[in-house]
mmCIF file of C-alpha atoms and ligand atoms in Angstrom:
data_model
loop_
_atom_site.group_PDB
_atom_site.id
_atom_site.type_symbol
_atom_site.label_atom_id
_atom_site.label_comp_id
_atom_site.label_asym_id
_atom_site.label_seq_id
_atom_site.Cartn_x
_atom_site.Cartn_y
_atom_site.Cartn_z
ATOM 1 C CA UNK A 48 86.868 15.829 -5.433
ATOM 2 C CA UNK A 49 88.170 13.171 -7.725
ATOM 3 C CA UNK A 50 88.762 15.755 -10.453
ATOM 4 C CA UNK A 51 91.433 17.406 -8.258
ATOM 5 C CA UNK A 52 93.392 14.183 -8.125
ATOM 6 C CA UNK A 53 96.187 13.473 -10.509
ATOM 7 C CA UNK A 54 94.860 11.428 -13.450
ATOM 8 C CA UNK A 55 97.668 9.113 -14.558
ATOM 9 C CA UNK A 56 96.373 9.130 -18.147
ATOM 10 C CA UNK A 57 97.161 12.863 -18.248
ATOM 11 C CA UNK A 58 100.897 12.199 -18.017
ATOM 12 C CA UNK A 59 103.493 11.502 -20.665
ATOM 13 C CA UNK A 60 106.096 8.892 -19.747
ATOM 14 C CA UNK A 61 108.551 11.620 -18.719
ATOM 15 C CA UNK A 62 105.938 13.369 -16.586
ATOM 16 C CA UNK A 63 105.069 10.087 -14.877
ATOM 17 C CA UNK A 64 108.736 9.426 -14.163
ATOM 18 C CA UNK A 65 109.199 12.897 -12.661
ATOM 19 C CA UNK A 66 106.203 12.392 -10.426
ATOM 20 C CA UNK A 67 107.278 8.945 -9.206
ATOM 21 C CA UNK A 68 110.782 10.231 -8.494
ATOM 22 C CA UNK A 69 109.356 13.251 -6.657
ATOM 23 C CA UNK A 70 107.403 10.825 -4.488
ATOM 24 C CA UNK A 71 110.781 9.377 -3.515
ATOM 25 C CA UNK A 72 110.619 6.113 -5.454
ATOM 26 C CA UNK A 73 113.294 4.867 -7.854
ATOM 27 C CA UNK A 74 112.638 5.691 -11.528
ATOM 28 C CA UNK A 75 112.405 2.001 -12.374
ATOM 29 C CA UNK A 76 109.018 1.915 -10.653
ATOM 30 C CA UNK A 77 107.776 4.576 -13.042
ATOM 31 C CA UNK A 78 108.675 2.337 -15.969
ATOM 32 C CA UNK A 79 106.853 -0.578 -14.373
ATOM 33 C CA UNK A 80 103.835 1.596 -13.735
ATOM 34 C CA UNK A 81 103.843 2.896 -17.308
ATOM 35 C CA UNK A 82 103.941 -0.689 -18.590
ATOM 36 C CA UNK A 83 101.032 -1.622 -16.326
ATOM 37 C CA UNK A 84 99.003 1.299 -17.738
ATOM 38 C CA UNK A 85 99.670 0.884 -21.435
ATOM 39 C CA UNK A 86 100.901 -2.671 -21.983
ATOM 40 C CA UNK A 87 98.994 -4.360 -19.169
ATOM 41 C CA UNK A 88 96.010 -2.016 -19.696
ATOM 42 C CA UNK A 89 95.406 -2.132 -15.941
ATOM 43 C CA UNK A 90 91.939 -0.988 -14.897
ATOM 44 C CA UNK A 91 92.719 -0.288 -11.210
ATOM 45 C CA UNK A 92 95.593 0.130 -8.752
ATOM 46 C CA UNK A 93 94.977 -3.345 -7.303
ATOM 47 C CA UNK A 94 97.702 -5.980 -7.011
ATOM 48 C CA UNK A 95 95.792 -8.150 -9.515
ATOM 49 C CA UNK A 96 95.665 -5.353 -12.078
ATOM 50 C CA UNK A 97 99.313 -4.261 -11.625
ATOM 51 C CA UNK A 98 101.195 -7.238 -10.170
ATOM 52 C CA UNK A 99 104.621 -5.802 -11.003
ATOM 53 C CA UNK A 100 104.072 -2.487 -9.218
ATOM 54 C CA UNK A 101 105.287 -2.617 -5.576
ATOM 55 C CA UNK A 102 102.619 -2.264 -2.835
ATOM 56 C CA UNK A 103 104.136 0.965 -1.468
ATOM 57 C CA UNK A 104 103.846 2.609 -4.878
ATOM 58 C CA UNK A 105 100.266 1.393 -5.274
ATOM 59 C CA UNK A 106 99.443 2.771 -1.812
ATOM 60 C CA UNK A 107 100.745 6.193 -2.858
ATOM 61 C CA UNK A 108 98.693 6.036 -6.028
ATOM 62 C CA UNK A 109 95.573 5.122 -4.037
ATOM 63 C CA UNK A 110 96.194 8.140 -1.799
ATOM 64 C CA UNK A 111 97.100 10.781 -4.363
ATOM 65 C CA UNK A 112 96.182 9.737 -7.867
ATOM 66 C CA UNK A 113 93.387 8.284 -9.932
ATOM 67 C CA UNK A 114 93.242 6.017 -12.907
ATOM 68 C CA UNK A 115 90.849 7.729 -15.266
ATOM 69 C CA UNK A 116 89.131 4.566 -16.461
ATOM 70 C CA UNK A 117 85.788 5.569 -17.986
ATOM 71 C CA UNK A 118 82.874 3.375 -16.949
ATOM 72 C CA UNK A 119 80.566 2.228 -19.734
ATOM 73 C CA UNK A 120 77.045 3.637 -19.450
ATOM 74 C CA UNK A 121 75.804 1.962 -22.611
ATOM 75 C CA UNK A 122 77.283 -0.403 -25.157
ATOM 76 C CA UNK A 123 75.706 -1.296 -28.492
ATOM 77 C CA UNK A 124 76.718 -3.468 -31.419
ATOM 78 C CA UNK A 125 75.553 -2.841 -34.963
ATOM 79 C CA UNK A 126 73.585 -5.783 -36.343
ATOM 80 C CA UNK A 127 76.377 -6.724 -38.739
ATOM 81 C CA UNK A 128 78.838 -6.854 -35.845
ATOM 82 C CA UNK A 129 81.321 -4.426 -37.375
ATOM 83 C CA UNK A 130 80.762 -1.496 -35.075
ATOM 84 C CA UNK A 131 80.651 -1.385 -31.323
ATOM 85 C CA UNK A 132 79.675 1.887 -29.765
ATOM 86 C CA UNK A 133 80.336 2.895 -26.171
ATOM 87 C CA UNK A 134 78.768 5.691 -24.190
ATOM 88 C CA UNK A 135 81.385 6.406 -21.509
ATOM 89 C CA UNK A 136 80.906 8.295 -18.265
ATOM 90 C CA UNK A 137 83.343 11.019 -17.207
ATOM 91 C CA UNK A 138 84.172 11.856 -13.582
ATOM 92 C CA UNK A 139 81.674 14.745 -13.572
ATOM 93 C CA UNK A 140 78.900 12.530 -14.942
ATOM 94 C CA UNK A 141 79.038 13.867 -18.516
ATOM 95 C CA UNK A 142 78.819 11.255 -21.270
ATOM 96 C CA UNK A 143 80.897 10.904 -24.408
ATOM 97 C CA UNK A 144 80.969 8.462 -27.305
ATOM 98 C CA UNK A 145 83.756 6.180 -28.367
ATOM 99 C CA UNK A 146 83.381 3.772 -31.270
ATOM 100 C CA UNK A 147 85.292 0.639 -32.173
ATOM 101 C CA UNK A 148 85.123 0.007 -35.919
ATOM 102 C CA UNK A 149 86.290 -3.009 -37.846
ATOM 103 C CA UNK A 150 86.185 -2.334 -41.558
ATOM 104 C CA UNK A 151 88.323 -4.207 -44.070
ATOM 105 C CA UNK A 152 90.390 -5.917 -41.413
ATOM 106 C CA UNK A 153 91.488 -2.703 -39.700
ATOM 107 C CA UNK A 154 90.557 -1.890 -36.158
ATOM 108 C CA UNK A 155 89.955 1.805 -35.592
ATOM 109 C CA UNK A 156 88.927 3.703 -32.473
ATOM 110 C CA UNK A 157 86.838 6.791 -33.129
ATOM 111 C CA UNK A 158 87.262 9.034 -30.118
ATOM 112 C CA UNK A 159 85.779 12.274 -28.804
ATOM 113 C CA UNK A 160 87.613 15.510 -27.995
ATOM 114 C CA UNK A 161 84.880 17.531 -26.245
ATOM 115 C CA UNK A 162 81.561 17.117 -24.465
ATOM 116 C CA UNK A 163 79.263 18.507 -27.153
ATOM 117 C CA UNK A 164 80.581 20.953 -29.736
ATOM 118 C CA UNK A 165 80.466 24.707 -30.237
ATOM 119 C CA UNK A 166 80.574 24.617 -34.053
ATOM 120 C CA UNK A 167 76.867 23.982 -34.639
ATOM 121 C CA UNK A 168 76.923 22.074 -37.953
ATOM 122 C CA UNK A 169 73.227 21.760 -38.751
ATOM 123 C CA UNK A 170 73.167 18.028 -39.597
ATOM 124 C CA UNK A 171 75.312 16.864 -36.667
ATOM 125 C CA UNK A 172 73.805 15.458 -33.461
ATOM 126 C CA UNK A 173 76.753 16.756 -31.408
ATOM 127 C CA UNK A 174 76.402 20.219 -32.933
ATOM 128 C CA UNK A 175 72.695 20.156 -32.128
ATOM 129 C CA UNK A 176 73.428 19.504 -28.442
ATOM 130 C CA UNK A 177 75.769 22.520 -28.055
ATOM 131 C CA UNK A 178 79.066 22.842 -26.214
ATOM 132 C CA UNK A 179 79.616 21.761 -22.615
ATOM 133 C CA UNK A 180 83.389 21.505 -22.103
ATOM 134 C CA UNK A 181 86.770 20.393 -23.410
ATOM 135 C CA UNK A 182 88.048 16.916 -22.588
ATOM 136 C CA UNK A 183 91.316 16.637 -20.687
ATOM 137 C CA UNK A 184 94.240 14.769 -22.280
ATOM 138 C CA UNK A 185 93.584 11.912 -19.835
ATOM 139 C CA UNK A 186 89.944 11.655 -20.928
ATOM 140 C CA UNK A 187 91.055 11.428 -24.549
ATOM 141 C CA UNK A 188 93.743 8.829 -23.812
ATOM 142 C CA UNK A 189 91.298 6.818 -21.658
ATOM 143 C CA UNK A 190 89.038 6.274 -24.679
ATOM 144 C CA UNK A 191 91.842 4.686 -26.693
ATOM 145 C CA UNK A 192 92.800 2.544 -23.704
ATOM 146 C CA UNK A 193 89.145 1.515 -23.357
ATOM 147 C CA UNK A 194 89.079 0.246 -26.941
ATOM 148 C CA UNK A 195 92.492 -1.440 -26.621
ATOM 149 C CA UNK A 196 91.240 -3.236 -23.518
ATOM 150 C CA UNK A 197 87.972 -4.227 -25.228
ATOM 151 C CA UNK A 198 89.940 -5.749 -28.107
ATOM 152 C CA UNK A 199 92.078 -7.746 -25.748
ATOM 153 C CA UNK A 200 89.183 -9.298 -23.874
ATOM 154 C CA UNK A 201 86.915 -9.527 -26.881
ATOM 155 C CA UNK A 202 84.569 -12.450 -26.775
ATOM 156 C CA UNK A 203 81.483 -13.066 -28.928
ATOM 157 C CA UNK A 204 78.381 -11.355 -27.552
ATOM 158 C CA UNK A 205 75.987 -13.722 -25.785
ATOM 159 C CA UNK A 206 74.156 -15.908 -28.267
ATOM 160 C CA UNK A 207 76.165 -14.702 -31.271
ATOM 161 C CA UNK A 208 77.622 -17.291 -33.587
ATOM 162 C CA UNK A 209 80.102 -15.206 -35.498
ATOM 163 C CA UNK A 210 80.463 -11.515 -36.092
ATOM 164 C CA UNK A 211 83.112 -9.096 -35.110
ATOM 165 C CA UNK A 212 84.394 -10.495 -31.870
ATOM 166 C CA UNK A 213 84.474 -14.054 -33.131
ATOM 167 C CA UNK A 214 86.681 -12.907 -35.999
ATOM 168 C CA UNK A 215 88.849 -10.951 -33.600
ATOM 169 C CA UNK A 216 89.650 -14.034 -31.593
ATOM 170 C CA UNK A 217 90.788 -15.766 -34.752
ATOM 171 C CA UNK A 218 93.067 -12.943 -35.853
ATOM 172 C CA UNK A 219 95.370 -12.061 -32.991
ATOM 173 C CA UNK A 220 96.960 -9.230 -34.998
ATOM 174 C CA UNK A 221 93.572 -7.515 -35.004
ATOM 175 C CA UNK A 222 93.452 -7.494 -31.245
ATOM 176 C CA UNK A 223 95.799 -4.539 -31.112
ATOM 177 C CA UNK A 224 94.567 -1.046 -31.604
ATOM 178 C CA UNK A 225 96.403 0.495 -34.550
ATOM 179 C CA UNK A 226 94.258 3.359 -35.794
ATOM 180 C CA UNK A 227 92.696 6.296 -34.008
ATOM 181 C CA UNK A 228 90.483 8.945 -35.574
ATOM 182 C CA UNK A 229 89.408 12.051 -33.698
ATOM 183 C CA UNK A 230 85.983 12.020 -35.311
ATOM 184 C CA UNK A 231 83.790 11.448 -32.294
ATOM 185 C CA UNK A 232 82.094 14.258 -30.422
ATOM 186 C CA UNK A 233 83.660 17.685 -30.545
ATOM 187 C CA UNK A 234 86.067 19.785 -32.599
ATOM 188 C CA UNK A 235 89.643 18.631 -31.875
ATOM 189 C CA UNK A 236 91.320 21.852 -33.021
ATOM 190 C CA UNK A 237 89.110 23.869 -30.656
ATOM 191 C CA UNK A 238 90.784 21.809 -27.876
ATOM 192 C CA UNK A 239 94.222 21.854 -29.499
ATOM 193 C CA UNK A 240 96.560 21.594 -26.504
ATOM 194 C CA UNK A 241 94.761 18.725 -24.794
ATOM 195 C CA UNK A 242 94.426 16.812 -28.073
ATOM 196 C CA UNK A 243 98.123 17.192 -28.943
ATOM 197 C CA UNK A 244 99.181 16.203 -25.436
ATOM 198 C CA UNK A 245 97.003 13.077 -25.746
ATOM 199 C CA UNK A 246 98.489 12.330 -29.174
ATOM 200 C CA UNK A 247 101.990 12.364 -27.646
ATOM 201 C CA UNK A 248 100.886 9.818 -25.032
ATOM 202 C CA UNK A 249 99.182 7.612 -27.643
ATOM 203 C CA UNK A 250 102.299 7.665 -29.840
ATOM 204 C CA UNK A 251 104.765 6.725 -27.113
ATOM 205 C CA UNK A 252 106.697 3.774 -28.514
ATOM 206 C CA UNK A 253 106.820 2.113 -25.085
ATOM 207 C CA UNK A 254 103.068 2.426 -24.636
ATOM 208 C CA UNK A 255 100.130 2.106 -27.019
ATOM 209 C CA UNK A 256 102.685 2.929 -29.731
ATOM 210 C CA UNK A 257 100.231 4.247 -32.298
ATOM 211 C CA UNK A 258 102.034 5.404 -35.408
ATOM 212 C CA UNK A 259 101.498 9.097 -36.165
ATOM 213 C CA UNK A 260 100.286 8.315 -39.675
ATOM 214 C CA UNK A 261 97.552 6.182 -38.104
ATOM 215 C CA UNK A 262 96.163 9.018 -36.022
ATOM 216 C CA UNK A 263 93.749 11.286 -37.888
ATOM 217 C CA UNK A 264 92.571 14.627 -36.578
ATOM 218 C CA UNK A 265 89.349 15.750 -38.220
ATOM 219 C CA UNK A 266 88.476 19.443 -38.217
ATOM 220 C CA UNK A 267 85.495 21.475 -39.336
ATOM 221 C CA UNK A 268 88.062 23.976 -40.624
ATOM 222 C CA UNK A 269 89.568 25.826 -37.670
ATOM 223 C CA UNK A 270 92.115 27.781 -39.704
ATOM 224 C CA UNK A 271 94.506 28.818 -36.871
ATOM 225 C CA UNK A 272 94.630 25.187 -35.700
ATOM 226 C CA UNK A 273 95.497 23.910 -39.195
ATOM 227 C CA UNK A 274 98.300 26.477 -39.526
ATOM 228 C CA UNK A 275 99.616 25.563 -36.067
ATOM 229 C CA UNK A 276 99.589 21.836 -36.891
ATOM 230 C CA UNK A 277 101.694 22.619 -39.949
ATOM 231 C CA UNK A 278 104.081 24.987 -38.156
ATOM 232 C CA UNK A 279 104.615 22.491 -35.330
ATOM 233 C CA UNK A 280 104.968 19.634 -37.832
ATOM 234 C CA UNK A 281 102.685 17.444 -35.751
ATOM 235 C CA UNK A 282 102.970 13.847 -36.979
ATOM 236 C CA UNK A 283 99.257 13.218 -37.523
ATOM 237 C CA UNK A 284 96.974 13.003 -40.527
ATOM 238 C CA UNK A 285 94.569 15.814 -41.143
ATOM 239 C CA UNK A 286 90.970 15.497 -42.307
ATOM 240 C CA UNK A 287 89.030 18.627 -43.198
ATOM 241 C CA UNK A 288 85.219 18.536 -43.230
ATOM 242 C CA UNK A 289 84.242 20.445 -46.354
ATOM 243 C CA UNK A 290 80.609 19.481 -47.207
ATOM 244 C CA UNK A 291 80.230 22.350 -49.686
ATOM 245 C CA UNK A 292 82.462 24.022 -52.260
ATOM 246 C CA UNK A 293 81.089 27.569 -52.175
ATOM 247 C CA UNK A 294 81.171 29.924 -49.202
ATOM 248 C CA UNK A 295 77.384 30.494 -49.212
ATOM 249 C CA UNK A 296 76.472 26.798 -49.341
ATOM 250 C CA UNK A 297 79.078 25.922 -46.751
ATOM 251 C CA UNK A 298 78.053 28.623 -44.290
ATOM 252 C CA UNK A 299 74.480 27.299 -44.416
ATOM 253 C CA UNK A 300 75.632 23.840 -43.260
ATOM 254 C CA UNK A 301 78.676 24.792 -41.197
ATOM 255 C CA UNK A 302 78.219 28.039 -39.205
ATOM 256 C CA UNK A 303 81.954 28.027 -38.369
ATOM 257 C CA UNK A 304 82.543 28.900 -42.044
ATOM 258 C CA UNK A 305 81.430 32.455 -41.253
ATOM 259 C CA UNK A 306 84.424 32.795 -38.948
ATOM 260 C CA UNK A 307 86.856 30.940 -41.197
ATOM 261 C CA UNK A 308 85.666 31.495 -44.801
ATOM 262 C CA UNK A 309 86.256 28.892 -47.472
ATOM 263 C CA UNK A 310 88.949 30.924 -49.200
ATOM 264 C CA UNK A 311 90.982 31.208 -45.987
ATOM 265 C CA UNK A 312 90.408 27.545 -45.234
ATOM 266 C CA UNK A 313 91.689 26.421 -48.630
ATOM 267 C CA UNK A 314 94.728 28.710 -48.297
ATOM 268 C CA UNK A 315 95.465 27.082 -44.930
ATOM 269 C CA UNK A 316 95.059 23.599 -46.428
ATOM 270 C CA UNK A 317 97.430 24.473 -49.264
ATOM 271 C CA UNK A 318 99.961 25.813 -46.806
ATOM 272 C CA UNK A 319 99.587 22.707 -44.615
ATOM 273 C CA UNK A 320 100.248 20.351 -47.532
ATOM 274 C CA UNK A 321 103.192 22.452 -48.733
ATOM 275 C CA UNK A 322 104.806 22.586 -45.305
ATOM 276 C CA UNK A 323 104.238 18.956 -44.345
ATOM 277 C CA UNK A 324 104.218 17.269 -47.751
ATOM 278 C CA UNK A 325 101.069 15.477 -46.606
ATOM 279 C CA UNK A 326 97.842 14.770 -48.352
ATOM 280 C CA UNK A 327 94.668 15.942 -46.640
ATOM 281 C CA UNK A 328 91.466 13.908 -46.415
ATOM 282 C CA UNK A 329 88.472 16.053 -47.293
ATOM 283 C CA UNK A 330 85.217 14.880 -45.767
ATOM 284 C CA UNK A 331 81.931 15.430 -47.483
ATOM 285 C CA UNK A 332 78.654 14.460 -45.866
ATOM 286 C CA UNK A 333 76.357 13.546 -48.755
ATOM 287 C CA UNK A 334 72.883 15.026 -48.362
ATOM 288 C CA UNK A 335 70.308 14.168 -50.992
ATOM 289 C CA UNK A 336 69.464 17.070 -53.274
ATOM 290 C CA UNK A 337 71.717 19.428 -51.340
ATOM 291 C CA UNK A 338 75.357 18.739 -52.143
ATOM 292 C CA UNK A 339 75.376 15.438 -54.058
ATOM 293 C CA UNK A 340 74.966 16.246 -57.768
ATOM 294 C CA UNK A 341 77.627 15.770 -60.457
ATOM 295 C CA UNK A 342 77.775 19.590 -60.639
ATOM 296 C CA UNK A 343 78.718 19.666 -56.948
ATOM 297 C CA UNK A 344 81.358 17.033 -57.570
ATOM 298 C CA UNK A 345 82.809 19.249 -60.321
ATOM 299 C CA UNK A 346 82.961 22.175 -57.894
ATOM 300 C CA UNK A 347 84.891 19.983 -55.462
ATOM 301 C CA UNK A 348 87.240 18.948 -58.228
ATOM 302 C CA UNK A 349 87.915 22.590 -59.136
ATOM 303 C CA UNK A 350 88.390 23.571 -55.501
ATOM 304 C CA UNK A 351 90.920 20.802 -54.845
ATOM 305 C CA UNK A 352 92.759 21.113 -58.163
ATOM 306 C CA UNK A 353 96.488 20.786 -57.621
ATOM 307 C CA UNK A 354 96.192 19.826 -53.961
ATOM 308 C CA UNK A 355 97.235 16.418 -52.621
ATOM 309 C CA UNK A 356 93.781 15.190 -51.635
ATOM 310 C CA UNK A 357 91.494 12.283 -50.983
ATOM 311 C CA UNK A 358 87.758 12.806 -50.603
ATOM 312 C CA UNK A 359 85.829 10.763 -48.044
ATOM 313 C CA UNK A 360 82.122 10.742 -48.795
ATOM 314 C CA UNK A 361 79.828 10.055 -45.841
ATOM 315 C CA UNK A 362 76.132 9.532 -46.629
ATOM 316 C CA UNK A 363 74.175 11.543 -44.048
ATOM 317 C CA UNK A 364 73.086 9.759 -40.900
ATOM 318 C CA UNK A 365 69.676 11.235 -40.197
ATOM 319 C CA UNK A 366 69.367 13.149 -36.911
ATOM 320 C CA UNK A 367 66.262 14.463 -35.173
ATOM 321 C CA UNK A 368 67.312 18.103 -35.544
ATOM 322 C CA UNK A 369 67.782 18.083 -39.340
ATOM 323 C CA UNK A 370 65.409 16.830 -41.997
ATOM 324 C CA UNK A 371 67.889 16.009 -44.789
ATOM 325 C CA UNK A 372 68.115 12.519 -46.288
ATOM 326 C CA UNK A 373 71.205 10.480 -47.176
ATOM 327 C CA UNK A 374 72.317 10.285 -50.774
ATOM 328 C CA UNK A 375 71.493 6.974 -52.470
ATOM 329 C CA UNK A 376 74.415 4.768 -53.391
ATOM 330 C CA UNK A 377 74.095 5.208 -57.177
ATOM 331 C CA UNK A 378 74.339 8.995 -56.786
ATOM 332 C CA UNK A 379 77.331 8.571 -54.458
ATOM 333 C CA UNK A 380 79.013 6.414 -57.124
ATOM 334 C CA UNK A 381 78.307 9.025 -59.802
ATOM 335 C CA UNK A 382 79.878 11.667 -57.536
ATOM 336 C CA UNK A 383 82.943 9.466 -57.151
ATOM 337 C CA UNK A 384 83.210 8.941 -60.907
ATOM 338 C CA UNK A 385 83.298 12.685 -61.566
ATOM 339 C CA UNK A 386 86.054 13.162 -58.976
ATOM 340 C CA UNK A 387 88.087 10.250 -60.286
ATOM 341 C CA UNK A 388 87.541 10.443 -64.065
ATOM 342 C CA UNK A 389 87.493 14.202 -64.539
ATOM 343 C CA UNK A 390 89.898 15.324 -61.821
ATOM 344 C CA UNK A 391 91.962 12.269 -60.833
ATOM 345 C CA UNK A 392 90.948 12.667 -57.187
ATOM 346 C CA UNK A 393 90.690 9.404 -55.216
ATOM 347 C CA UNK A 394 87.640 9.009 -53.004
ATOM 348 C CA UNK A 395 85.893 6.539 -50.725
ATOM 349 C CA UNK A 396 82.297 6.185 -49.662
ATOM 350 C CA UNK A 397 82.014 5.356 -46.007
ATOM 351 C CA UNK A 398 79.592 2.487 -45.669
ATOM 352 C CA UNK A 399 76.571 3.362 -43.641
ATOM 353 C CA UNK A 400 77.098 0.453 -41.382
ATOM 354 C CA UNK A 401 75.562 0.344 -37.977
ATOM 355 C CA UNK A 402 72.834 2.832 -38.818
ATOM 356 C CA UNK A 403 70.671 0.659 -36.565
ATOM 357 C CA UNK A 404 72.709 1.716 -33.538
ATOM 358 C CA UNK A 405 72.536 5.416 -34.412
ATOM 359 C CA UNK A 406 76.087 5.386 -35.664
ATOM 360 C CA UNK A 407 76.365 9.070 -36.470
ATOM 361 C CA UNK A 408 78.551 11.340 -34.399
ATOM 362 C CA UNK A 409 76.814 12.285 -31.167
ATOM 363 C CA UNK A 410 73.710 10.247 -31.825
ATOM 364 C CA UNK A 411 74.133 7.697 -29.060
ATOM 365 C CA UNK A 412 74.554 10.438 -26.454
ATOM 366 C CA UNK A 413 71.452 12.226 -27.748
ATOM 367 C CA UNK A 414 69.391 9.042 -27.673
ATOM 368 C CA UNK A 415 70.542 8.245 -24.138
ATOM 369 C CA UNK A 416 69.724 11.761 -22.940
ATOM 370 C CA UNK A 417 66.253 11.554 -24.499
ATOM 371 C CA UNK A 418 65.640 8.190 -22.853
ATOM 372 C CA UNK A 419 66.660 9.666 -19.517
ATOM 373 C CA UNK A 420 64.222 12.533 -19.984
ATOM 374 C CA UNK A 421 61.257 10.148 -20.386
HETATM 375 N N1 SAH B 168 84.417 18.160 -35.422
HETATM 376 C C1 SAH B 168 85.192 17.424 -36.336
HETATM 377 C C2 SAH B 168 85.288 15.948 -36.028
HETATM 378 C C3 SAH B 168 84.049 15.262 -35.530
HETATM 379 S S1 SAH B 168 82.726 15.070 -36.702
HETATM 380 C C4 SAH B 168 84.685 17.635 -37.744
HETATM 381 O O1 SAH B 168 83.604 18.169 -37.926
HETATM 382 O O2 SAH B 168 85.411 17.274 -38.671
HETATM 383 C C5 SAH B 168 83.393 13.804 -37.798
HETATM 384 C C6 SAH B 168 82.742 13.798 -39.164
HETATM 385 O O3 SAH B 168 81.387 13.325 -39.081
HETATM 386 C C7 SAH B 168 82.698 15.169 -39.809
HETATM 387 O O4 SAH B 168 83.128 15.099 -41.143
HETATM 388 C C8 SAH B 168 81.225 15.494 -39.724
HETATM 389 O O5 SAH B 168 80.835 16.420 -40.686
HETATM 390 C C9 SAH B 168 80.584 14.148 -39.902
HETATM 391 N N2 SAH B 168 79.193 14.079 -39.445
HETATM 392 C C10 SAH B 168 78.656 14.674 -38.361
HETATM 393 N N3 SAH B 168 77.341 14.387 -38.273
HETATM 394 C C11 SAH B 168 77.038 13.605 -39.331
HETATM 395 C C12 SAH B 168 75.837 12.999 -39.782
HETATM 396 N N4 SAH B 168 74.692 13.134 -39.142
HETATM 397 N N5 SAH B 168 75.904 12.256 -40.913
HETATM 398 C C13 SAH B 168 77.064 12.110 -41.575
HETATM 399 N N6 SAH B 168 78.229 12.654 -41.187
HETATM 400 C C14 SAH B 168 78.218 13.410 -40.076
HETATM 401 FE FE1 SF4 B 169 81.191 19.854 -34.219
HETATM 402 FE FE2 SF4 B 169 82.199 18.254 -36.112
HETATM 403 FE FE3 SF4 B 169 79.629 18.046 -35.339
HETATM 404 FE FE4 SF4 B 169 80.413 20.161 -36.730
HETATM 405 S S1 SF4 B 169 80.400 18.029 -37.422
HETATM 406 S S2 SF4 B 169 79.114 20.210 -34.921
HETATM 407 S S3 SF4 B 169 82.454 20.483 -35.918
HETATM 408 S S4 SF4 B 169 81.416 17.629 -34.102
#
C-alpha cells in the first residue's frame, strides 16, 4: 500500500537528513534532496525532476519512499481570474480543496487540514459533509507545494487575454508563495499535531521559507488548542471564527460552542493575546437578518473591548444545506462603521469573489461529489 510508504513531505529537514544517513548515504545528499523538494518543487523522483540527486539515492527513494504529490481532480478559475480552486486527490481517493487567491497583490494559499469536519457549523459546506479523517503533515505540506508549483509555471488559461496568470508572469515577485491560511476544509486545532508539524516544514528557511506571521491558523474556537498554541508560543497568526456574540446565538450556528462556551473561548483568546502579545483576527460570517445588524456589531464591540483584535467579515456563501442569504454590502459597511467609529476596532470585508466557482469552504468538494452521484 502506498500509504505505508514514507511520504517525503512528512519529514522536517532534520528528519530527512536522519533518514538519508540511515540509508547509508552522505548527509550532503539529504540537503540536495531537500532543495529538490522545496526549491526545485520536484514532482517525481525522475532524473529530470531532481537532476542534482544521484541515481543511487533516487533508486532508494523509488523503492522505499513516495513523493506525496496530490493529483488535481478538478481545477476552476473564478471569472475575474483572482481565484483558482483545486480539488486534489489523496492517496486513499479522498478529495480536498486548496485555493490560490490573489487579492491586492498578495498571493495566498488557502489549505485544508482534514477531510470533512466534525464541528458541524450549519452554514458550512464542509460541516454539512461530516468528518472523514485528519490529514497527515505531508498532505498539508503537499497543498502548499502544489500552489507554489502552480505559481511557478503559471501561464494564462487558454483563450484568456489577461487575468490572474497574465499578471503573475509580469510580476516575478508574485510567483512565490508567501502567505498560507488554514481556512480550507477542516478544523486545524482538531488536528493540532499534524498541522504544527506541517507548519514547521513550511517555515523552514531553507525550504518554502514561509514567515510565521504569514501563516494563519483559523479555528472555530477549540479552547484547548488555543491555550496550547499560546503555551508553546507557536509562531503563527490566529483567527477565531466568532459569528455571534452571545452563547445562545453562537451555539445555534456553531454546535462546537456547546463544548467550548463563548465565555471560555473569550478567556482563552485573552490569555493567548496576553501570552503572545499578538492580535487575533475574529471572523464573522455575515448572514442577512441573523447576525448583521448594527446592534450585533455593538455586541461584538463590547465582547472584544480591550482585546487586540481585527474583525474579518465574510458575507455568507450560500450552500445547499442552509437557507441563509449573504448580507448586502451597504449593511456590511454599516457594521464596519459601528466597529470602527464606536469601538476603534479595525475590520475588513472579504470580497465575495469567485462566487461563480462555489468559492466557499468545502463547496467544490460537495459539488464534485454530487456530480459523481448523478
Ligand atoms: N474550521 C476553521 C477553518 C476553516 S473554515 C474555522 O471554522 O475557522 C474558514 C472560515 O470560513 C471560517 O471562518 C468559517 O466560518 C467560514 N465559512 C465556512 N463556510 C462559509 C460560508 N458558507 N460562507 C461564508 N463563510 C464560511
Ligand atoms: Fe468545520 Fe470551520 Fe466548517 Fe465549522 S466552519 S464546519 S469548523 S470547517
